[in-house]
CSV table of C-alpha atoms in Angstrom, one decimal:
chain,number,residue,atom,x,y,z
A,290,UNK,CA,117.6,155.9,73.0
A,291,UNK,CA,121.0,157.2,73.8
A,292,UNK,CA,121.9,156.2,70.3
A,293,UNK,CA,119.8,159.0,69.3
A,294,UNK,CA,121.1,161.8,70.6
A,295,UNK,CA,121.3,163.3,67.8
A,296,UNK,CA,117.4,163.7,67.7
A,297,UNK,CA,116.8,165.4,71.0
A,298,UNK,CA,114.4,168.0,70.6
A,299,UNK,CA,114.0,167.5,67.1
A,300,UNK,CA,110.5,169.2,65.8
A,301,UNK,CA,108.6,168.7,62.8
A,302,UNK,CA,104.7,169.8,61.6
A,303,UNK,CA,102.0,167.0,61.0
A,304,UNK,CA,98.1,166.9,61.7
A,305,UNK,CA,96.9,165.0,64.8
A,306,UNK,CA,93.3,163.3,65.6
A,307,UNK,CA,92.4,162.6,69.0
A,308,UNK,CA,90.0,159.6,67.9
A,309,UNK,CA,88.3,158.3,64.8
A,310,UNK,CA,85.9,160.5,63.9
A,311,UNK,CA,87.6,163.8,65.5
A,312,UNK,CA,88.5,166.5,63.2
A,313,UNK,CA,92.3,167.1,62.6
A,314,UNK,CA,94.3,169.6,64.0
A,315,UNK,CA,98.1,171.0,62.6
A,316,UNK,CA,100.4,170.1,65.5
A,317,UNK,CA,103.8,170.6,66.7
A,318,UNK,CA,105.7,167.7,67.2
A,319,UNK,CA,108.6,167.3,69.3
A,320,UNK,CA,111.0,164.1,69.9
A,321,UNK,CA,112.6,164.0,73.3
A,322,UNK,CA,114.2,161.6,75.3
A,323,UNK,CA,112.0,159.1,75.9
A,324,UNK,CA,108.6,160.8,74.6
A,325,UNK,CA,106.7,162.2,71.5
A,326,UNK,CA,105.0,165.6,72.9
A,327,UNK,CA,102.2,166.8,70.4
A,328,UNK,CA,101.3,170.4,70.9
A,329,UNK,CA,99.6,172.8,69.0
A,330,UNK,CA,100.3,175.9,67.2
A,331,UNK,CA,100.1,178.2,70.6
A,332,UNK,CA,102.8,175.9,72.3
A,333,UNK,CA,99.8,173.8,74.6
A,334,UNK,CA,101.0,169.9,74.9
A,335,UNK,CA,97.9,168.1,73.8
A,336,UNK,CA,99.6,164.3,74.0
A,337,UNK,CA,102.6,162.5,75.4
A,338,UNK,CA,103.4,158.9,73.8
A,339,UNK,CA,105.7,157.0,75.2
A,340,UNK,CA,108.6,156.1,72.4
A,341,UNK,CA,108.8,152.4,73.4
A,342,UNK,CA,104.8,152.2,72.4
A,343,UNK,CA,104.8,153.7,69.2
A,344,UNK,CA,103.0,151.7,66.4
A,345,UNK,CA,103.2,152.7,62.6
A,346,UNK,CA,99.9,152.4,61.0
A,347,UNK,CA,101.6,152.5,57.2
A,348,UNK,CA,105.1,151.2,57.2
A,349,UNK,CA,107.0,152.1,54.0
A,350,UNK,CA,104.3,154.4,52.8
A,351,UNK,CA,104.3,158.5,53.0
A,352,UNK,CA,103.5,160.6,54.7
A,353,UNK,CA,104.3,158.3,57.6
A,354,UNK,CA,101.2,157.8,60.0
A,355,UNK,CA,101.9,156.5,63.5
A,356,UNK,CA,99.6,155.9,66.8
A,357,UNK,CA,100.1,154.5,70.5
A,358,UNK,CA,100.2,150.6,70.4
A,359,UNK,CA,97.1,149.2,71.1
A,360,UNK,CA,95.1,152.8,69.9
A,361,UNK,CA,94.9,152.9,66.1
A,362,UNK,CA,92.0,155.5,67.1
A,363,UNK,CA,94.5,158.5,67.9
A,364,UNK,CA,96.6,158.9,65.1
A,365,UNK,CA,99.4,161.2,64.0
A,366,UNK,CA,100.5,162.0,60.3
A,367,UNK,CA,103.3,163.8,59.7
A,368,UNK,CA,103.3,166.3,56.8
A,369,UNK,CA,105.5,165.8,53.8
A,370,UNK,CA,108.7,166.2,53.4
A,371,UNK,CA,109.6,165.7,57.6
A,372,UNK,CA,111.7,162.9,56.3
A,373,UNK,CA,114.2,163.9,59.5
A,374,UNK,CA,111.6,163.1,61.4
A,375,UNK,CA,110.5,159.6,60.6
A,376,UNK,CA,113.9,158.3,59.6
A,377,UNK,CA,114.7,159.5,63.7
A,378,UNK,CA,111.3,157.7,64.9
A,379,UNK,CA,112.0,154.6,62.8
A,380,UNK,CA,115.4,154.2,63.9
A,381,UNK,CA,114.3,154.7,67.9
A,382,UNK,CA,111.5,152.0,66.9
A,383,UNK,CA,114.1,149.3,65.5
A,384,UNK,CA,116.2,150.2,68.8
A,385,UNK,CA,113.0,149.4,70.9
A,386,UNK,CA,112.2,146.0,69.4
A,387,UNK,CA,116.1,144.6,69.5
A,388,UNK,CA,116.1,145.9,73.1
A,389,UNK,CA,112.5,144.6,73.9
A,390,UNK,CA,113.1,140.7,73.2
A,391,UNK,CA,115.9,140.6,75.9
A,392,UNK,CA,113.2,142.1,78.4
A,393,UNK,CA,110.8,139.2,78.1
A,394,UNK,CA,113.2,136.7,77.9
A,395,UNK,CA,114.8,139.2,81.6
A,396,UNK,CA,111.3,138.7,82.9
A,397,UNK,CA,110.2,135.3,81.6
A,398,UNK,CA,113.7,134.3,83.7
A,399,UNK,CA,112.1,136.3,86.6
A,400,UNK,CA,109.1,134.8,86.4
A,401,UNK,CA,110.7,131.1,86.3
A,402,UNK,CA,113.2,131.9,89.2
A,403,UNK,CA,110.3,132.8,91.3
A,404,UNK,CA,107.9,129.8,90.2
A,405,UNK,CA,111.0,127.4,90.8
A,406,UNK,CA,111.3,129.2,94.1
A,407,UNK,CA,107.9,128.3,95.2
A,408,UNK,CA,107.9,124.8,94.3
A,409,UNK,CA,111.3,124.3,95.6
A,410,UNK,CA,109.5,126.1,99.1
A,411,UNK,CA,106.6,123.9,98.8
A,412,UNK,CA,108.5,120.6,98.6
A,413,UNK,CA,110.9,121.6,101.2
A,414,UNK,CA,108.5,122.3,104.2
A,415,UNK,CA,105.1,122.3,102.7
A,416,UNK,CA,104.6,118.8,100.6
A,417,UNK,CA,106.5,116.7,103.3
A,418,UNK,CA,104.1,117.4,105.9
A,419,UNK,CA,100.8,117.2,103.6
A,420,UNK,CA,101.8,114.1,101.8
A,421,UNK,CA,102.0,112.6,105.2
A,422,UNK,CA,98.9,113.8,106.6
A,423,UNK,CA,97.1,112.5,103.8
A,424,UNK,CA,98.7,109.2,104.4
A,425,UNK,CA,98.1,109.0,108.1
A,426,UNK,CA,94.5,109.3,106.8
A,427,UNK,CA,94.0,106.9,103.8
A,428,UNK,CA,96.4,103.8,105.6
A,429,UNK,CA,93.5,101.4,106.4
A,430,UNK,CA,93.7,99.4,109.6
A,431,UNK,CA,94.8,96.8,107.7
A,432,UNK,CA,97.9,98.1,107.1
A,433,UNK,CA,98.6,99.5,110.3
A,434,UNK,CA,98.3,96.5,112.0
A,435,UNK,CA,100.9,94.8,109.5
A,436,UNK,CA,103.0,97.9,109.9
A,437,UNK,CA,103.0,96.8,113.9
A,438,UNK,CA,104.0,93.4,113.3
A,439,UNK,CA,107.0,94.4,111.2
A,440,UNK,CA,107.8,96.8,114.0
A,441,UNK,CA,107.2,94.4,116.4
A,442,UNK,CA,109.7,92.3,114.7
A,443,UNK,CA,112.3,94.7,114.5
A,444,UNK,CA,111.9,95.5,118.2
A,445,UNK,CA,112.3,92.3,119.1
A,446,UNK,CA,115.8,91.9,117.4
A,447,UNK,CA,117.0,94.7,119.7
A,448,UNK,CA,115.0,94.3,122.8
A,449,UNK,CA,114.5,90.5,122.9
A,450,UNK,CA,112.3,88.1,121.7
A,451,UNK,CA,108.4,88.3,123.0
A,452,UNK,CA,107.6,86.1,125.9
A,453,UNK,CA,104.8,83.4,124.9
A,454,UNK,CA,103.1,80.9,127.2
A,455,UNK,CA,99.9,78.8,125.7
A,456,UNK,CA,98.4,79.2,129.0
A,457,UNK,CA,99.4,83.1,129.9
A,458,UNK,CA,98.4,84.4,126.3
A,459,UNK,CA,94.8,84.1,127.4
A,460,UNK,CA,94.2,86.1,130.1
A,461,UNK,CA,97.8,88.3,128.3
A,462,UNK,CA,94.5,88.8,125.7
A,463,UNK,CA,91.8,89.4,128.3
A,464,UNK,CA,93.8,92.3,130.0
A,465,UNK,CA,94.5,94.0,126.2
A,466,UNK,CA,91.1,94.3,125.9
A,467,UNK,CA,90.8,95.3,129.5
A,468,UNK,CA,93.2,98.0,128.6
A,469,UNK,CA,91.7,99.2,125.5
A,470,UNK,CA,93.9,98.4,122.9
A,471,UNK,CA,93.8,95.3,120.2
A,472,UNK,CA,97.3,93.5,121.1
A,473,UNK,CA,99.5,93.3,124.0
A,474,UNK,CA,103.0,91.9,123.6
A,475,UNK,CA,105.1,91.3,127.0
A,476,UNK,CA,109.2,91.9,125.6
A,477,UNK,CA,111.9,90.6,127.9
A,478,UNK,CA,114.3,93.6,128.0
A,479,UNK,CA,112.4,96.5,126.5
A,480,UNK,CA,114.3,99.8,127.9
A,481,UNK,CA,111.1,101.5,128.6
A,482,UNK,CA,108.5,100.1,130.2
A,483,UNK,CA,105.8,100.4,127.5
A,484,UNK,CA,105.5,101.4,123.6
A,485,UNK,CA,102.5,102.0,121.6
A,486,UNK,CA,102.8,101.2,118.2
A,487,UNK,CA,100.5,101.4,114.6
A,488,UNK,CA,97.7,98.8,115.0
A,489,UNK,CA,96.6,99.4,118.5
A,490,UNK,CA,100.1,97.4,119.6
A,491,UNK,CA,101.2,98.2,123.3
A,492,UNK,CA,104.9,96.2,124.0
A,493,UNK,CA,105.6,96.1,127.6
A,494,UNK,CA,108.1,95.0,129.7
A,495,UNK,CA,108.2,92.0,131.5
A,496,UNK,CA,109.1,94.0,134.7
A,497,UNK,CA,105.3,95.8,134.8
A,498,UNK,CA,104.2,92.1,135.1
A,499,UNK,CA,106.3,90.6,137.4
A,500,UNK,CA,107.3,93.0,139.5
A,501,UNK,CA,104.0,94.4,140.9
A,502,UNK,CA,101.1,92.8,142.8
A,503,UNK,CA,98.3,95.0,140.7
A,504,UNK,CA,97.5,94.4,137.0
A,505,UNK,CA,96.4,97.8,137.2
A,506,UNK,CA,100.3,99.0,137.0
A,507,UNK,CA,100.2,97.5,133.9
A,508,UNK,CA,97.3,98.6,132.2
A,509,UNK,CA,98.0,102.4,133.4
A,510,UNK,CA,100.9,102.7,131.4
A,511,UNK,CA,99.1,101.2,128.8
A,512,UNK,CA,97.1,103.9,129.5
A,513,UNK,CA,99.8,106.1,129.0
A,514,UNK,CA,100.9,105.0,125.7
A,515,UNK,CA,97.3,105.3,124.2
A,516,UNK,CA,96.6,108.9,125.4
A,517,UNK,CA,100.0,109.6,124.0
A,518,UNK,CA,99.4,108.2,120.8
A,519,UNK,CA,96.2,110.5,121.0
A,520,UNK,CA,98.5,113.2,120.9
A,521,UNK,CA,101.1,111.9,117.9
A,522,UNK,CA,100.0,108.9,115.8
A,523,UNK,CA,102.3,106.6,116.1
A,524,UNK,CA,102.6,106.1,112.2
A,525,UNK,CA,103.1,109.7,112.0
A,526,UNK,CA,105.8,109.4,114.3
A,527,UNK,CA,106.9,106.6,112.2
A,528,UNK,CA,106.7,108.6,108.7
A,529,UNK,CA,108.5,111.5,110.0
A,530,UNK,CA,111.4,109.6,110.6
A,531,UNK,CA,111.0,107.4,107.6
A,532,UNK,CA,111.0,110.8,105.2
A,533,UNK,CA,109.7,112.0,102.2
A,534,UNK,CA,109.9,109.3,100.1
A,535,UNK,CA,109.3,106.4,102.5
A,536,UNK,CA,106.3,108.2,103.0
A,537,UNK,CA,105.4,108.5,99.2
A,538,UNK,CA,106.3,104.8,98.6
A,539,UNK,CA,103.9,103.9,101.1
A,540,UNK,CA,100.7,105.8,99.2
A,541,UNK,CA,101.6,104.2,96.1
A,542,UNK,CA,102.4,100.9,97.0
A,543,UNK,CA,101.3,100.3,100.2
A,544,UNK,CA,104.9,99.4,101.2
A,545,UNK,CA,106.8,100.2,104.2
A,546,UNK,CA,110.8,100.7,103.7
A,547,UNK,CA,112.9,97.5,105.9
A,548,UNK,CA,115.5,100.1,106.3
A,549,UNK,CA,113.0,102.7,107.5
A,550,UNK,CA,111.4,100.3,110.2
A,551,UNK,CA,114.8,99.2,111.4
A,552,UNK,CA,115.9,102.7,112.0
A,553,UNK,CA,112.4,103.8,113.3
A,554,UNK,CA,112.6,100.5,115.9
A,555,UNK,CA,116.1,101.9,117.2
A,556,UNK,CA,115.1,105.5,117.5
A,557,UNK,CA,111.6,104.5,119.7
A,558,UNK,CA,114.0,102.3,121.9
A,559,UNK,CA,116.5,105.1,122.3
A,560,UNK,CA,113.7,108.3,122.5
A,561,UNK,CA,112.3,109.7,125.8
A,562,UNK,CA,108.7,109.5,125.7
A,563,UNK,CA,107.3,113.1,125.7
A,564,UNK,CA,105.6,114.1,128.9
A,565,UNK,CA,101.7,113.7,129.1
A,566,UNK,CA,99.6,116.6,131.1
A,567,UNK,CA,98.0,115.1,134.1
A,568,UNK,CA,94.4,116.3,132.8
A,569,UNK,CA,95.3,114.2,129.4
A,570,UNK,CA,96.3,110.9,131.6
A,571,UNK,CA,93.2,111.4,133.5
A,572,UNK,CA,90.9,111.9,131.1
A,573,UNK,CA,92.2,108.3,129.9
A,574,UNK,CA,91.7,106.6,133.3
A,575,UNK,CA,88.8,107.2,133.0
A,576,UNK,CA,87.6,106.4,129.9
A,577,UNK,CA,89.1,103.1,130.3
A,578,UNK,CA,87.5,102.6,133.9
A,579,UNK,CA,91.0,101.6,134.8
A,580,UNK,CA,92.0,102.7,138.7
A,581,UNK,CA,95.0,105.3,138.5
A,582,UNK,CA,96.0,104.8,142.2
A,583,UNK,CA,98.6,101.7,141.9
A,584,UNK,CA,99.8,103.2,138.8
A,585,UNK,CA,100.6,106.4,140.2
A,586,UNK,CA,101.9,104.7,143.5
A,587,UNK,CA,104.0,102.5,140.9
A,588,UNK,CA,106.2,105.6,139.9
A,589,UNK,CA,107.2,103.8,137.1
A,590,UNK,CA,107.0,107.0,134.7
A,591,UNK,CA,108.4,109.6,134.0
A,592,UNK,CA,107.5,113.2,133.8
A,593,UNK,CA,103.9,113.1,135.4
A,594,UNK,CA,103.3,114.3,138.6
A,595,UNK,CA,101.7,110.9,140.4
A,596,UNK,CA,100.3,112.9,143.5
A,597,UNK,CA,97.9,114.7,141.5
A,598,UNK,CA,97.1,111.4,139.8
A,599,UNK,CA,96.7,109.3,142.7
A,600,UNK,CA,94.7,112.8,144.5
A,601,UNK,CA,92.3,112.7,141.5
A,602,UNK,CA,92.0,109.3,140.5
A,603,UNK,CA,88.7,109.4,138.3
A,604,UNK,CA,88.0,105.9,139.9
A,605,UNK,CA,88.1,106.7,143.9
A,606,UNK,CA,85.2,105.7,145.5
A,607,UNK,CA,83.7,103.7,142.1
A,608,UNK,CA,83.0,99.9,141.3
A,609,UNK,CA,84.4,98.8,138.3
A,610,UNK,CA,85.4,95.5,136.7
A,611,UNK,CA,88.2,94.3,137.7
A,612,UNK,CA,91.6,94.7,135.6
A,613,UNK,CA,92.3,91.3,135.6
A,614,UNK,CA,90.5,88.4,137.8
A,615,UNK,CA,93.9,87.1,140.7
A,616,UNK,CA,94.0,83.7,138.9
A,617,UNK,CA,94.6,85.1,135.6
A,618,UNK,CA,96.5,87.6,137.1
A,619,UNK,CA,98.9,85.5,138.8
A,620,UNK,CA,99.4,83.2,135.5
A,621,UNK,CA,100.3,86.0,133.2
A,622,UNK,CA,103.4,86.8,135.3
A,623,UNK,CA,104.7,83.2,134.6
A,624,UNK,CA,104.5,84.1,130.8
A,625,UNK,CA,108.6,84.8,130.4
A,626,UNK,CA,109.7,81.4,132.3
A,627,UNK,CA,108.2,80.3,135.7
């Protein structure tokens, strides 16, 4: 439009229609900056189109007829002879459309930059955390348990090899299901005293079994681990530290990384387990009918308040089955060397 200077204000005489079947009216038409203003004869504006939507309804015919793009209804002819005029309106047009193409492609850019942006968002913080949530739910049990075995394994490299006894594994067996869980696994030099891991796995240390009179130290920490697993699936712990694509390799294949277990197995042996609410312990005590008092009196935790367990031991004053019968008892702490 600057180019046009020239044209400002310029007027010409032409006959305008306000719709199809509208009679026409002589007009005054007058080409400003950035507008066509059609008035009539006393000086009254009766239309303002915008110059960058101005269509020609006869190009390279007189006298020249235009309209508003997209309203071939209202119409404008200029009268004969306003050559002036059109040659100014048809340069402006030719202006608009070289101008016009580098707008789209501006906002087609625009457009792109702030699609990009999103996906770029979404696979940053968003399709991490869904991807493994949807994998935490379709990973069978099947899996998970395999999953705990390969941890298992790793563990062991690190922590020692697991203690087996022909003899001690039964009633090692009896006191998993005692406990709640699917497998128990007694470690020699585990640096915590218990971890839970994918597959219903609890390893323990051998201390928890030979150091205390009451297999029902043993089985409250196991316990422990399963109320805190209730809190952060283990294999959700285990993805999150695995990453993105550990995590996608996994849905596809049903393959776990060797390099993401062996770091995983290091971190869990190196982590401090998060602190469990006493209600949350509790509430497991007594689901599993498991006595919290020699636990608590155990202080073999960290970050629970044992008082308050031992004052509100959901057990106090109830039968219940026995953790594990004394025989049994006594030949499951022989199960790392007598």
């Amino acid at each position: 439009m600057t180019a046009l200077k020239k044209y400002q204000r310029l007027e010409a005489s032409g006959l305008w229609r306000a719709g199809p079947r509208a009679e026409p009216c002589e007009v005054v038409v007058s080409l400003g900056k950035a507008t066509l203003t059609i008035s009539d004869l006393d000086d009254l504006a009766l239309a303002h189109w915008s110059l960058a939507a101005l269509a020609r309804a006869n190009p390279g015919q007189e006298p020249a007829i235009y309209h508003p793009d997209g309203d071939p209804g209202e119409t404008l002819e200029l009268a004969e002879g306003e050559s002036t005029m059109t040659d100014a309106i048809e340069r402006l047009r030719r202006a608009v459309e070289r101008v016009r193409p580098r707008r789209r492609r501006g906002l087609r850019r625009l457009v792109l930059l702030i699609v990009l942006a999103f996906a770029l968002w979404g696979s940053v913080f968003w399709l991490p955390g869904a991807m493994r949530d949807y994998a935490v739910m379709v990973v069978p049990p099947i899996k998970r348990q395999e999953i705990g075995r390969a941890l298992t394994a790793r563990i062991e490299t690190l922590a020692g090899p697991a203690c087996q006894d022909v003899e001690a594994n039964i009633p090692l067996a009896a006191l998993a299901r005692r406990s709640g869980i699917r497998r128990l696994v007694v470690l020699r030099d585990l640096p915590r005293p218990a971890l839970y891991l994918p597959g219903d796995i609890v390893l323990v240390d051998r201390s928890l079994i030979e150091d205390h009179e009451d297999p029902a130290v043993v089985a409250g920490h196991v316990v422990a681990e399963h109320a805190r697993a209730g809190g952060d699936d283990p294999l959700a712990h285990l993805l999150r530290d695995a990453g993105p694509i550990a995590t996608l390799r996994l849905v596809t294949t049903g393959e776990m990384s060797r390099r993401a277990l062996a770091r995983h197995a290091r971190r869990l042996l190196d982590e401090t387990p998060a602190p469990l609410p006493p209600a949350v312990l509790l509430a497991g005590f007594a689901a599993a009918e498991i006595p919290a008092t020699p636990f608590a009196r155990a202080g073999t935790i960290g970050g629970v308040e044992m008082a308050e367990i031992e004052a509100q031991d959901p057990m106090r004053g109830r039968d219940s089955t026995p953790v594990l019968a004394d025989r049994d008892w006594v030949l499951l702490q022989t199960i790392c060397g007598r």
